[in-house]
Amino acid sequence: MQSHEPNGQHAAKKSNEADFNAMLLRNKAMIWHVCSDYNLGQDWSIEDRVQEVLVSLWRSFETFEGRSSEKTWVWRVATNTMLMLRRKCEHSPTIESIADDTKSNDEPDPFDESLQQLRQLIDALPEKDGTAVRAFLDGFSYKEIADMTNSTVGAVAMRIARTKRRLKKMYDHENQANTITPY
């Protein structure tokens, strides 16, 4: 069977696929982490989110110019994809999930509960604040976050400091509301 592609295009396509797959291998943990950070409702599994990010990465892979690090670029594409999906979910009706009877009756892990609470608090933040603090928690430097958000290092430092204080207040307020005080 003859290929309809001009000579060299097939080899370039194979090379692109190999480069893309290598990039995915280098960044798979971070992609998974970004996807797990965004709460899109119970009708979105992490695997669904990862697939959406992979599609976005593939679509924009050829246009990556290397002006930022690969890691920064992948994080930005993944985060922007999650934000876009969140906006879509907010504007569309949600499907009520049916309780899963297969859940374990084991004692909940306090670390998991605290992490889930932190994620919920971050989800309640304005988009720019949530994006900056997620990047900070993912270990990106202020310079990298500034590059990702088209901001200055000083503005990022200020945004993260303010957001950390705001998260602390939100956490304290939520835990006070959930604490039963004796008479």
Coordinates of C-alpha atoms in Angstrom, one line a residue:
M1 CA 0.0 0.0 0.0
Q2 CA 1.4 3.4 -0.9
S3 CA 1.5 6.3 1.5
H4 CA -0.1 9.6 0.4
E5 CA 2.4 11.6 2.4
P6 CA 5.4 13.1 0.6
N7 CA 8.8 11.6 1.3
G8 CA 10.2 12.7 4.7
Q9 CA 6.8 13.6 6.2
H10 CA 6.2 10.1 7.4
A11 CA 9.7 10.1 9.1
A12 CA 9.0 13.5 10.6
K13 CA 5.7 12.4 11.9
K14 CA 7.2 9.3 13.5
S15 CA 10.0 11.5 15.0
N16 CA 7.3 13.9 16.4
E17 CA 5.4 11.0 17.9
A18 CA 8.6 9.6 19.5
D19 CA 9.5 13.1 20.9
F20 CA 5.9 13.6 22.2
N21 CA 6.0 10.2 23.9
A22 CA 9.4 10.9 25.4
M23 CA 8.0 14.2 26.7
L24 CA 5.0 12.5 28.2
L25 CA 7.3 10.0 30.0
R26 CA 9.3 12.8 31.5
N27 CA 6.2 14.6 32.7
K28 CA 3.6 12.0 33.4
A29 CA 3.8 12.3 37.2
M30 CA 3.3 16.1 37.0
I31 CA 0.4 15.7 34.5
W32 CA -1.3 13.3 36.8
H33 CA -0.7 15.6 39.8
V34 CA -2.2 18.6 38.0
C35 CA -5.2 16.6 36.9
S36 CA -5.8 15.3 40.4
D37 CA -5.6 18.8 41.9
Y38 CA -8.7 20.0 40.0
N39 CA -12.1 19.0 41.4
L40 CA -14.4 18.8 38.4
G41 CA -17.2 16.9 40.1
Q42 CA -17.7 13.2 40.6
D43 CA -18.5 12.6 36.9
W44 CA -14.9 13.4 35.9
S45 CA -12.3 10.7 36.8
I46 CA -8.6 11.6 36.9
E47 CA -8.2 9.4 33.8
D48 CA -10.7 11.5 31.9
R49 CA -8.8 14.7 32.9
V50 CA -5.5 13.2 31.9
Q51 CA -6.9 12.3 28.5
E52 CA -8.1 15.8 28.0
V53 CA -4.7 17.1 28.9
L54 CA -3.0 14.7 26.5
V55 CA -5.2 15.8 23.7
S56 CA -4.3 19.5 24.5
L57 CA -0.6 18.7 24.7
W58 CA -0.7 16.8 21.4
R59 CA -2.5 19.7 19.6
S60 CA 0.0 22.2 20.8
F61 CA 3.1 20.1 20.7
E62 CA 4.4 21.3 17.3
T63 CA 4.0 24.9 18.3
F64 CA 6.1 24.6 21.5
E65 CA 9.0 27.0 20.8
G66 CA 11.1 26.3 23.9
R67 CA 10.9 29.8 25.3
S68 CA 10.2 28.2 28.7
S69 CA 11.2 24.9 30.0
E70 CA 9.4 21.8 28.9
K71 CA 8.2 21.2 32.4
T72 CA 6.8 24.8 32.7
W73 CA 5.1 24.4 29.3
V74 CA 3.5 21.1 30.2
W75 CA 2.3 22.4 33.5
R76 CA 0.8 25.5 31.8
V77 CA -1.1 23.4 29.2
A78 CA -2.4 21.0 31.8
T79 CA -3.5 23.8 34.1
N80 CA -5.2 25.8 31.3
T81 CA -6.9 22.6 30.2
M82 CA -8.2 22.0 33.7
L83 CA -9.4 25.6 34.0
M84 CA -11.2 25.3 30.7
L85 CA -12.9 22.1 31.8
R86 CA -13.9 23.6 35.1
R87 CA -15.5 26.5 33.3
K88 CA -17.4 24.1 31.1
C89 CA -18.6 22.1 34.1
E90 CA -19.8 25.2 35.9
H91 CA -21.9 26.2 32.9
S92 CA -23.4 22.7 32.2
P93 CA -25.8 20.7 34.3
T94 CA -24.2 18.0 36.4
I95 CA -25.2 14.4 36.6
E96 CA -26.1 13.3 40.1
S97 CA -23.8 10.5 41.1
I98 CA -25.1 7.3 42.6
A99 CA -23.5 6.3 45.9
D100 CA -20.8 3.6 45.5
D101 CA -21.7 0.7 47.8
T102 CA -18.2 -0.8 47.3
K103 CA -16.5 1.9 49.4
S104 CA -14.4 0.6 52.3
N105 CA -15.5 1.1 55.8
D106 CA -11.9 1.6 56.9
E107 CA -11.1 4.6 59.1
P108 CA -10.4 7.7 56.9
D109 CA -6.8 8.9 56.6
P110 CA -6.4 12.3 58.3
F111 CA -3.7 13.3 55.8
D112 CA -6.1 12.6 52.9
E113 CA -8.9 14.5 54.6
S114 CA -6.5 17.5 55.2
L115 CA -5.3 17.3 51.6
Q116 CA -8.9 17.2 50.3
Q117 CA -9.8 20.1 52.5
L118 CA -6.9 22.1 51.1
R119 CA -7.9 21.3 47.5
Q120 CA -11.4 22.4 48.2
L121 CA -10.2 25.7 49.7
I122 CA -7.9 26.3 46.7
D123 CA -10.9 25.5 44.4
A124 CA -12.8 28.3 46.2
L125 CA -10.1 30.9 45.4
P126 CA -10.2 33.2 42.4
E127 CA -8.7 31.5 39.3
K128 CA -5.4 33.5 39.3
D129 CA -4.8 32.9 43.0
G130 CA -5.5 29.2 42.7
T131 CA -3.3 28.8 39.7
A132 CA -0.4 30.5 41.4
V133 CA -0.6 28.6 44.7
R134 CA -1.0 25.3 42.9
A135 CA 2.2 26.0 40.9
F136 CA 3.9 27.0 44.2
L137 CA 2.8 23.8 45.9
D138 CA 4.0 21.8 42.8
G139 CA 7.5 23.1 43.5
F140 CA 7.8 25.7 40.8
S141 CA 10.0 28.8 41.5
Y142 CA 8.5 32.3 41.5
K143 CA 10.4 32.9 38.3
E144 CA 8.8 29.9 36.6
I145 CA 5.3 30.9 37.9
A146 CA 5.9 34.4 36.6
D147 CA 6.7 32.9 33.2
M148 CA 3.6 30.7 33.3
T149 CA 1.2 33.4 34.3
N150 CA 2.7 36.3 32.3
S151 CA 3.5 38.2 35.5
T152 CA 6.5 39.5 37.3
V153 CA 8.4 37.7 40.1
G154 CA 7.4 40.4 42.6
A155 CA 3.7 40.1 41.7
V156 CA 3.9 36.3 42.0
A157 CA 5.6 36.6 45.4
M158 CA 2.9 39.0 46.6
R159 CA 0.0 36.9 45.2
I160 CA 1.3 33.8 46.9
A161 CA 1.9 35.5 50.2
R162 CA -1.6 37.0 50.2
T163 CA -3.1 33.7 49.0
K164 CA -1.4 31.7 51.8
R165 CA -2.8 34.2 54.4
R166 CA -6.2 33.9 52.8
L167 CA -6.1 30.1 52.8
K168 CA -5.1 30.1 56.5
K169 CA -8.1 32.4 57.3
M170 CA -10.4 30.2 55.3
Y171 CA -9.0 27.0 57.0
D172 CA -9.4 28.5 60.4
H173 CA -12.9 29.8 59.7
E174 CA -14.0 26.4 58.3
N175 CA -12.5 24.5 61.2
Q176 CA -14.1 26.8 63.8
A177 CA -17.5 26.3 62.1
N178 CA -17.0 22.5 62.3
T179 CA -15.9 22.5 66.0
I180 CA -18.5 22.1 68.7
T181 CA -17.8 24.4 71.5
P182 CA -18.8 23.5 75.1
Y183 CA -21.2 25.7 77.0

